[in-house]
Amino acid sequence: MPLVDNDVDLYCERHSHQPSDLLNELFVATHQRTEWAIMLVGPLEASVLRMLIQTSGAKRVLELGTFTGYSALAMAEALPADGQLITLDMDAETTAIGKEFWARSPHGHKIESKLGPALETLTELEGQFDLIFIDADKHNYPHYWEACVPMLNPGGLIVVDNVFLGGRSLNPESEVAAAVDGMNRRAHEDTRVECTMLSVRDGMLVGRRVHDA
Ligand SMILES: C[S@@+](CC[C@H](N)C(=O)[O-])C[C@H]1O[C@@H](n2cnc3c(N)ncnc32)[C@H](O)[C@@H]1O
C-alpha cells in the first residue's frame, strides 16, 4: 500500500536528478528478468542517496541488500573516483544481473559484492564506513541497526529504506512490522545517532552518527 500519493511521487521524481541511461536500462531489465522489481529503490530514492553521498562527501559506503544492483550503481555513480561501495546479498542470481551492469559502467570498479547472510558477512568486514544503506530483509532491521551503527565514522550517515513498511509499522500487527517499528523506536532513542525520517516513497530514515554512547 503506497502511503505517498502516486502523483506526488511522480511529480517529485520528475523534478529530481534523473538516472543515467544505464540505470534506466537496469530498471527495465529488472522488470523483465525478475518477479520482484517492486523491491528496487527507484529513481527518486536513488536521487536522495546520490544527494546524501555528494553533500556528505562520503567515500566508503556499505549496502545491505544488493538485489539487481540498482541502488549500488546509483550510489557508485555519486562516489568520487577513489570511492568504494561494498554491497551484501545472499542471492547469487539477482546479484549476477547487477554485476553485468556494473561491468558496463565507468563507476563499476568501485563496487564489491559479498554473498551470504548479511548478519554473518557484517562480522567479517573491516574498517569504518561513511554511509551505510540498509535495504535487506526487514525482520532483521533491529539487528542490522545494532551491527551497523558502530561501523559508522563520526558524522557518517545510516540510511534505512521501507521504514513505513507500507503503513504496517505505524500500527504493527505482525512480527515484521514490529521489527521495523522496533528499529524506528530504537533509532529515535539512540544517543549515538541523530535521525530524521523522510516520507519519501515507503519511508527513509536518515541518521548521522554524532558520538559514542
Ligand atoms: C529490497 S531488495 C534490495 C534492493 C536494492 N537495494 C535496490 O534498490 O536496487 C532486498 C534484498 O535483500 C536480500 N536479502 C534478504 N535477506 C537477506 C539476508 N538475510 N542477507 C542478505 N541479503 C538478504 C534479498 O535477496 C534482496 O535482494
mmCIF file of C-alpha atoms and ligand atoms in Angstrom:
data_model
loop_
_atom_site.group_PDB
_atom_site.id
_atom_site.type_symbol
_atom_site.label_atom_id
_atom_site.label_comp_id
_atom_site.label_asym_id
_atom_site.label_seq_id
_atom_site.Cartn_x
_atom_site.Cartn_y
_atom_site.Cartn_z
ATOM 1 C CA MET A 1 0.000 0.000 0.000
ATOM 2 C CA PRO A 2 1.718 3.223 -1.093
ATOM 3 C CA LEU A 3 1.318 5.903 1.603
ATOM 4 C CA VAL A 4 2.520 8.724 -0.596
ATOM 5 C CA ASP A 5 0.120 9.644 -3.388
ATOM 6 C CA ASN A 6 1.386 8.239 -6.690
ATOM 7 C CA ASP A 7 1.015 11.569 -8.498
ATOM 8 C CA VAL A 8 3.054 13.298 -5.771
ATOM 9 C CA ASP A 9 5.686 10.583 -6.063
ATOM 10 C CA LEU A 10 5.903 11.022 -9.829
ATOM 11 C CA TYR A 11 5.983 14.821 -9.507
ATOM 12 C CA CYS A 12 8.936 14.527 -7.074
ATOM 13 C CA GLU A 13 10.611 12.030 -9.386
ATOM 14 C CA ARG A 14 10.229 14.291 -12.430
ATOM 15 C CA HIS A 15 11.765 17.234 -10.552
ATOM 16 C CA SER A 16 14.725 15.318 -9.146
ATOM 17 C CA HIS A 17 18.064 14.246 -10.599
ATOM 18 C CA GLN A 18 17.427 11.836 -13.454
ATOM 19 C CA PRO A 19 19.017 8.359 -13.519
ATOM 20 C CA SER A 20 21.772 7.590 -16.018
ATOM 21 C CA ASP A 21 20.845 5.701 -19.208
ATOM 22 C CA LEU A 22 22.480 2.573 -17.749
ATOM 23 C CA LEU A 23 20.398 2.812 -14.560
ATOM 24 C CA ASN A 24 17.263 3.173 -16.688
ATOM 25 C CA GLU A 25 18.290 0.089 -18.651
ATOM 26 C CA LEU A 26 18.886 -1.840 -15.426
ATOM 27 C CA PHE A 27 15.472 -0.731 -14.141
ATOM 28 C CA VAL A 28 13.805 -2.173 -17.272
ATOM 29 C CA ALA A 29 15.935 -5.349 -17.192
ATOM 30 C CA THR A 30 14.982 -5.928 -13.542
ATOM 31 C CA HIS A 31 11.289 -5.788 -14.504
ATOM 32 C CA GLN A 32 11.871 -8.165 -17.430
ATOM 33 C CA ARG A 33 14.153 -10.656 -15.694
ATOM 34 C CA THR A 34 12.864 -10.841 -12.109
ATOM 35 C CA GLU A 35 9.490 -11.055 -10.400
ATOM 36 C CA TRP A 36 10.408 -8.623 -7.657
ATOM 37 C CA ALA A 37 11.173 -5.343 -9.408
ATOM 38 C CA ILE A 38 8.980 -3.685 -6.771
ATOM 39 C CA MET A 39 11.982 -4.097 -4.447
ATOM 40 C CA LEU A 40 14.018 -1.511 -6.383
ATOM 41 C CA VAL A 41 14.547 1.823 -4.672
ATOM 42 C CA GLY A 42 13.612 3.520 -7.966
ATOM 43 C CA PRO A 43 14.743 6.884 -9.382
ATOM 44 C CA LEU A 44 13.501 9.142 -6.543
ATOM 45 C CA GLU A 45 15.246 7.295 -3.703
ATOM 46 C CA ALA A 46 18.290 6.867 -5.907
ATOM 47 C CA SER A 47 18.438 10.653 -6.241
ATOM 48 C CA VAL A 48 18.165 11.025 -2.435
ATOM 49 C CA LEU A 49 21.029 8.542 -1.913
ATOM 50 C CA ARG A 50 23.065 10.372 -4.538
ATOM 51 C CA MET A 51 22.414 13.710 -2.807
ATOM 52 C CA LEU A 52 23.386 12.294 0.608
ATOM 53 C CA ILE A 53 26.642 10.879 -0.734
ATOM 54 C CA GLN A 54 27.596 14.050 -2.549
ATOM 55 C CA THR A 55 26.672 16.518 0.211
ATOM 56 C CA SER A 56 28.332 14.421 2.939
ATOM 57 C CA GLY A 57 31.449 13.726 0.872
ATOM 58 C CA ALA A 58 31.126 10.007 1.613
ATOM 59 C CA LYS A 59 33.905 7.865 0.159
ATOM 60 C CA ARG A 60 33.275 4.433 1.692
ATOM 61 C CA VAL A 61 29.748 3.040 1.502
ATOM 62 C CA LEU A 62 28.170 -0.208 2.707
ATOM 63 C CA GLU A 63 24.865 -1.510 1.385
ATOM 64 C CA LEU A 64 22.739 -4.319 2.838
ATOM 65 C CA GLY A 65 20.509 -5.682 0.061
ATOM 66 C CA THR A 66 22.004 -5.647 -3.461
ATOM 67 C CA PHE A 67 19.152 -7.267 -5.444
ATOM 68 C CA THR A 68 19.972 -6.403 -9.112
ATOM 69 C CA GLY A 69 22.439 -3.698 -8.176
ATOM 70 C CA TYR A 70 20.334 -0.624 -8.996
ATOM 71 C CA SER A 71 20.877 1.329 -5.763
ATOM 72 C CA ALA A 72 24.516 0.175 -5.669
ATOM 73 C CA LEU A 73 25.116 1.581 -9.153
ATOM 74 C CA ALA A 74 23.252 4.816 -8.337
ATOM 75 C CA MET A 75 25.478 5.317 -5.277
ATOM 76 C CA ALA A 76 28.673 4.307 -7.102
ATOM 77 C CA GLU A 77 27.925 6.936 -9.752
ATOM 78 C CA ALA A 78 27.825 9.561 -6.978
ATOM 79 C CA LEU A 79 31.073 8.451 -5.295
ATOM 80 C CA PRO A 80 34.439 10.031 -6.138
ATOM 81 C CA ALA A 81 36.845 8.090 -8.393
ATOM 82 C CA ASP A 82 38.589 6.560 -5.358
ATOM 83 C CA GLY A 83 35.299 5.759 -3.615
ATOM 84 C CA GLN A 84 34.346 2.228 -2.557
ATOM 85 C CA LEU A 85 30.996 0.519 -2.127
ATOM 86 C CA ILE A 86 30.571 -2.919 -0.572
ATOM 87 C CA THR A 87 27.154 -4.478 -1.139
ATOM 88 C CA LEU A 88 25.773 -7.562 0.610
ATOM 89 C CA ASP A 89 23.151 -10.059 -0.533
ATOM 90 C CA MET A 90 22.504 -13.784 -0.296
ATOM 91 C CA ASP A 91 21.009 -14.206 -3.786
ATOM 92 C CA ALA A 92 23.718 -15.009 -6.342
ATOM 93 C CA GLU A 93 21.271 -14.952 -9.270
ATOM 94 C CA THR A 94 19.999 -11.387 -8.842
ATOM 95 C CA THR A 95 23.479 -10.166 -7.842
ATOM 96 C CA ALA A 96 24.763 -11.567 -11.174
ATOM 97 C CA ILE A 97 22.402 -9.197 -13.023
ATOM 98 C CA GLY A 98 23.933 -6.319 -11.081
ATOM 99 C CA LYS A 99 27.446 -7.468 -11.933
ATOM 100 C CA GLU A 100 26.557 -7.497 -15.651
ATOM 101 C CA PHE A 101 25.540 -3.841 -15.490
ATOM 102 C CA TRP A 102 28.342 -2.683 -13.145
ATOM 103 C CA ALA A 103 30.838 -4.138 -15.652
ATOM 104 C CA ARG A 104 29.446 -1.758 -18.271
ATOM 105 C CA SER A 105 29.722 1.329 -16.059
ATOM 106 C CA PRO A 106 32.796 3.569 -15.654
ATOM 107 C CA HIS A 107 31.871 3.512 -11.924
ATOM 108 C CA GLY A 108 31.527 -0.270 -11.657
ATOM 109 C CA HIS A 109 35.081 -0.763 -10.365
ATOM 110 C CA LYS A 110 34.050 0.951 -7.119
ATOM 111 C CA ILE A 111 31.548 -1.825 -6.291
ATOM 112 C CA GLU A 112 32.424 -5.022 -4.438
ATOM 113 C CA SER A 113 29.750 -7.653 -3.869
ATOM 114 C CA LYS A 114 29.775 -10.088 -0.955
ATOM 115 C CA LEU A 115 27.386 -13.048 -0.957
ATOM 116 C CA GLY A 116 25.917 -14.601 2.177
ATOM 117 C CA PRO A 117 23.541 -13.800 5.028
ATOM 118 C CA ALA A 118 24.189 -10.112 5.760
ATOM 119 C CA LEU A 119 24.361 -10.539 9.532
ATOM 120 C CA GLU A 120 27.228 -13.012 9.091
ATOM 121 C CA THR A 121 29.051 -11.019 6.418
ATOM 122 C CA LEU A 122 28.861 -7.909 8.597
ATOM 123 C CA THR A 123 31.039 -9.612 11.221
ATOM 124 C CA GLU A 124 33.759 -10.180 8.594
ATOM 125 C CA LEU A 125 34.011 -6.576 7.363
ATOM 126 C CA GLU A 126 36.910 -4.382 8.389
ATOM 127 C CA GLY A 127 37.123 -0.619 8.735
ATOM 128 C CA GLN A 128 34.586 2.141 9.134
ATOM 129 C CA PHE A 129 32.049 3.497 6.638
ATOM 130 C CA ASP A 130 30.858 6.998 5.736
ATOM 131 C CA LEU A 131 27.388 5.853 4.713
ATOM 132 C CA ILE A 132 25.506 2.615 5.345
ATOM 133 C CA PHE A 133 22.308 1.873 3.426
ATOM 134 C CA ILE A 134 20.070 -0.813 4.943
ATOM 135 C CA ASP A 135 17.623 -2.374 2.467
ATOM 136 C CA ALA A 136 17.756 -6.154 3.113
ATOM 137 C CA ASP A 137 15.205 -8.361 4.931
ATOM 138 C CA LYS A 138 13.015 -6.309 7.260
ATOM 139 C CA HIS A 139 12.834 -8.925 10.057
ATOM 140 C CA ASN A 140 16.465 -8.258 10.783
ATOM 141 C CA TYR A 141 16.259 -4.445 10.837
ATOM 142 C CA PRO A 142 16.834 -4.180 14.627
ATOM 143 C CA HIS A 143 19.918 -6.428 14.319
ATOM 144 C CA TYR A 144 21.213 -4.508 11.308
ATOM 145 C CA TRP A 145 20.849 -1.241 13.232
ATOM 146 C CA GLU A 146 22.865 -2.534 16.196
ATOM 147 C CA ALA A 147 25.545 -4.044 13.951
ATOM 148 C CA CYS A 148 25.876 -1.044 11.642
ATOM 149 C CA VAL A 149 25.898 1.994 13.958
ATOM 150 C CA PRO A 150 29.331 1.083 15.425
ATOM 151 C CA MET A 151 30.658 0.696 11.865
ATOM 152 C CA LEU A 152 29.954 4.351 11.042
ATOM 153 C CA ASN A 153 32.615 7.022 11.073
ATOM 154 C CA PRO A 154 31.761 10.043 13.260
ATOM 155 C CA GLY A 155 29.466 12.192 11.117
ATOM 156 C CA GLY A 156 28.701 9.144 8.973
ATOM 157 C CA LEU A 157 25.167 8.503 7.724
ATOM 158 C CA ILE A 158 22.923 5.497 8.189
ATOM 159 C CA VAL A 159 20.005 5.297 5.768
ATOM 160 C CA VAL A 160 17.210 2.756 6.157
ATOM 161 C CA ASP A 161 14.603 2.058 3.482
ATOM 162 C CA ASN A 162 10.956 0.954 3.941
ATOM 163 C CA VAL A 163 10.596 2.277 7.479
ATOM 164 C CA PHE A 164 6.812 2.647 6.877
ATOM 165 C CA LEU A 165 6.523 -0.949 5.598
ATOM 166 C CA GLY A 166 3.508 0.104 3.552
ATOM 167 C CA GLY A 167 1.978 1.648 6.685
ATOM 168 C CA ARG A 168 2.201 -1.507 8.771
ATOM 169 C CA SER A 169 4.976 -0.217 11.030
ATOM 170 C CA LEU A 170 2.700 2.649 12.135
ATOM 171 C CA ASN A 171 0.360 0.160 13.769
ATOM 172 C CA PRO A 172 2.319 -3.073 13.992
ATOM 173 C CA GLU A 173 0.255 -6.244 13.985
ATOM 174 C CA SER A 174 2.826 -8.676 12.619
ATOM 175 C CA GLU A 175 6.321 -9.773 13.577
ATOM 176 C CA VAL A 176 7.940 -7.994 10.666
ATOM 177 C CA ALA A 177 6.034 -4.755 11.299
ATOM 178 C CA ALA A 178 7.029 -4.938 14.969
ATOM 179 C CA ALA A 179 10.651 -5.427 13.929
ATOM 180 C CA VAL A 180 10.659 -2.333 11.709
ATOM 181 C CA ASP A 181 8.756 -0.274 14.292
ATOM 182 C CA GLY A 182 11.159 -1.535 16.971
ATOM 183 C CA MET A 183 14.131 -0.371 14.930
ATOM 184 C CA ASN A 184 12.470 3.014 14.330
ATOM 185 C CA ARG A 185 11.925 3.444 18.080
ATOM 186 C CA ARG A 186 15.458 2.337 18.891
ATOM 187 C CA ALA A 187 16.864 4.747 16.274
ATOM 188 C CA HIS A 188 14.840 7.591 17.778
ATOM 189 C CA GLU A 189 16.207 6.874 21.264
ATOM 190 C CA ASP A 190 19.757 6.026 20.209
ATOM 191 C CA THR A 191 22.003 8.797 21.555
ATOM 192 C CA ARG A 192 24.800 7.824 19.150
ATOM 193 C CA VAL A 193 22.746 8.908 16.152
ATOM 194 C CA GLU A 194 20.659 11.961 15.266
ATOM 195 C CA CYS A 195 17.798 10.959 12.968
ATOM 196 C CA THR A 196 15.279 12.395 10.586
ATOM 197 C CA MET A 197 12.537 10.329 8.949
ATOM 198 C CA LEU A 198 11.616 11.247 5.387
ATOM 199 C CA SER A 199 8.237 10.414 3.857
ATOM 200 C CA VAL A 200 9.878 9.533 0.569
ATOM 201 C CA ARG A 201 8.109 6.561 -1.025
ATOM 202 C CA ASP A 202 7.940 3.841 1.687
ATOM 203 C CA GLY A 203 9.814 5.983 4.207
ATOM 204 C CA MET A 204 13.541 6.591 4.524
ATOM 205 C CA LEU A 205 15.223 7.003 7.892
ATOM 206 C CA VAL A 206 18.419 9.063 7.779
ATOM 207 C CA GLY A 207 20.685 9.136 10.840
ATOM 208 C CA ARG A 208 24.020 10.852 11.437
ATOM 209 C CA ARG A 209 26.422 9.332 13.915
ATOM 210 C CA VAL A 210 27.187 12.022 16.488
ATOM 211 C CA HIS A 211 29.186 10.353 19.248
ATOM 212 C CA ASP A 212 29.651 7.136 21.172
ATOM 213 C CA ALA A 213 27.072 6.376 23.846
HETATM 214 C C1 LIG B 1 14.700 -4.655 -1.312
HETATM 215 S S1 LIG B 1 15.877 -5.722 -2.055
HETATM 216 C C2 LIG B 1 17.268 -4.633 -2.301
HETATM 217 C C3 LIG B 1 17.018 -3.626 -3.413
HETATM 218 C C4 LIG B 1 18.235 -2.815 -3.800
HETATM 219 N N1 LIG B 1 18.756 -2.090 -2.645
HETATM 220 C C5 LIG B 1 17.879 -1.827 -4.891
HETATM 221 O O1 LIG B 1 17.049 -0.946 -4.640
HETATM 222 O O2 LIG B 1 18.424 -1.916 -6.002
HETATM 223 C C6 LIG B 1 16.345 -6.723 -0.704
HETATM 224 C C7 LIG B 1 17.454 -7.719 -0.972
HETATM 225 O O3 LIG B 1 17.858 -8.250 0.300
HETATM 226 C C8 LIG B 1 18.290 -9.581 0.089
HETATM 227 N N2 LIG B 1 18.240 -10.290 1.372
HETATM 228 C C9 LIG B 1 17.147 -10.740 2.044
HETATM 229 N N3 LIG B 1 17.515 -11.323 3.188
HETATM 230 C C10 LIG B 1 18.867 -11.230 3.264
HETATM 231 C C11 LIG B 1 19.839 -11.645 4.218
HETATM 232 N N4 LIG B 1 19.487 -12.251 5.345
HETATM 233 N N5 LIG B 1 21.128 -11.392 3.939
HETATM 234 C C12 LIG B 1 21.500 -10.769 2.813
HETATM 235 N N6 LIG B 1 20.629 -10.342 1.874
HETATM 236 C C13 LIG B 1 19.332 -10.580 2.099
HETATM 237 C C14 LIG B 1 17.344 -10.139 -0.953
HETATM 238 O O4 LIG B 1 17.970 -11.224 -1.620
HETATM 239 C C15 LIG B 1 17.088 -8.911 -1.844
HETATM 240 O O5 LIG B 1 17.916 -8.958 -2.984
#
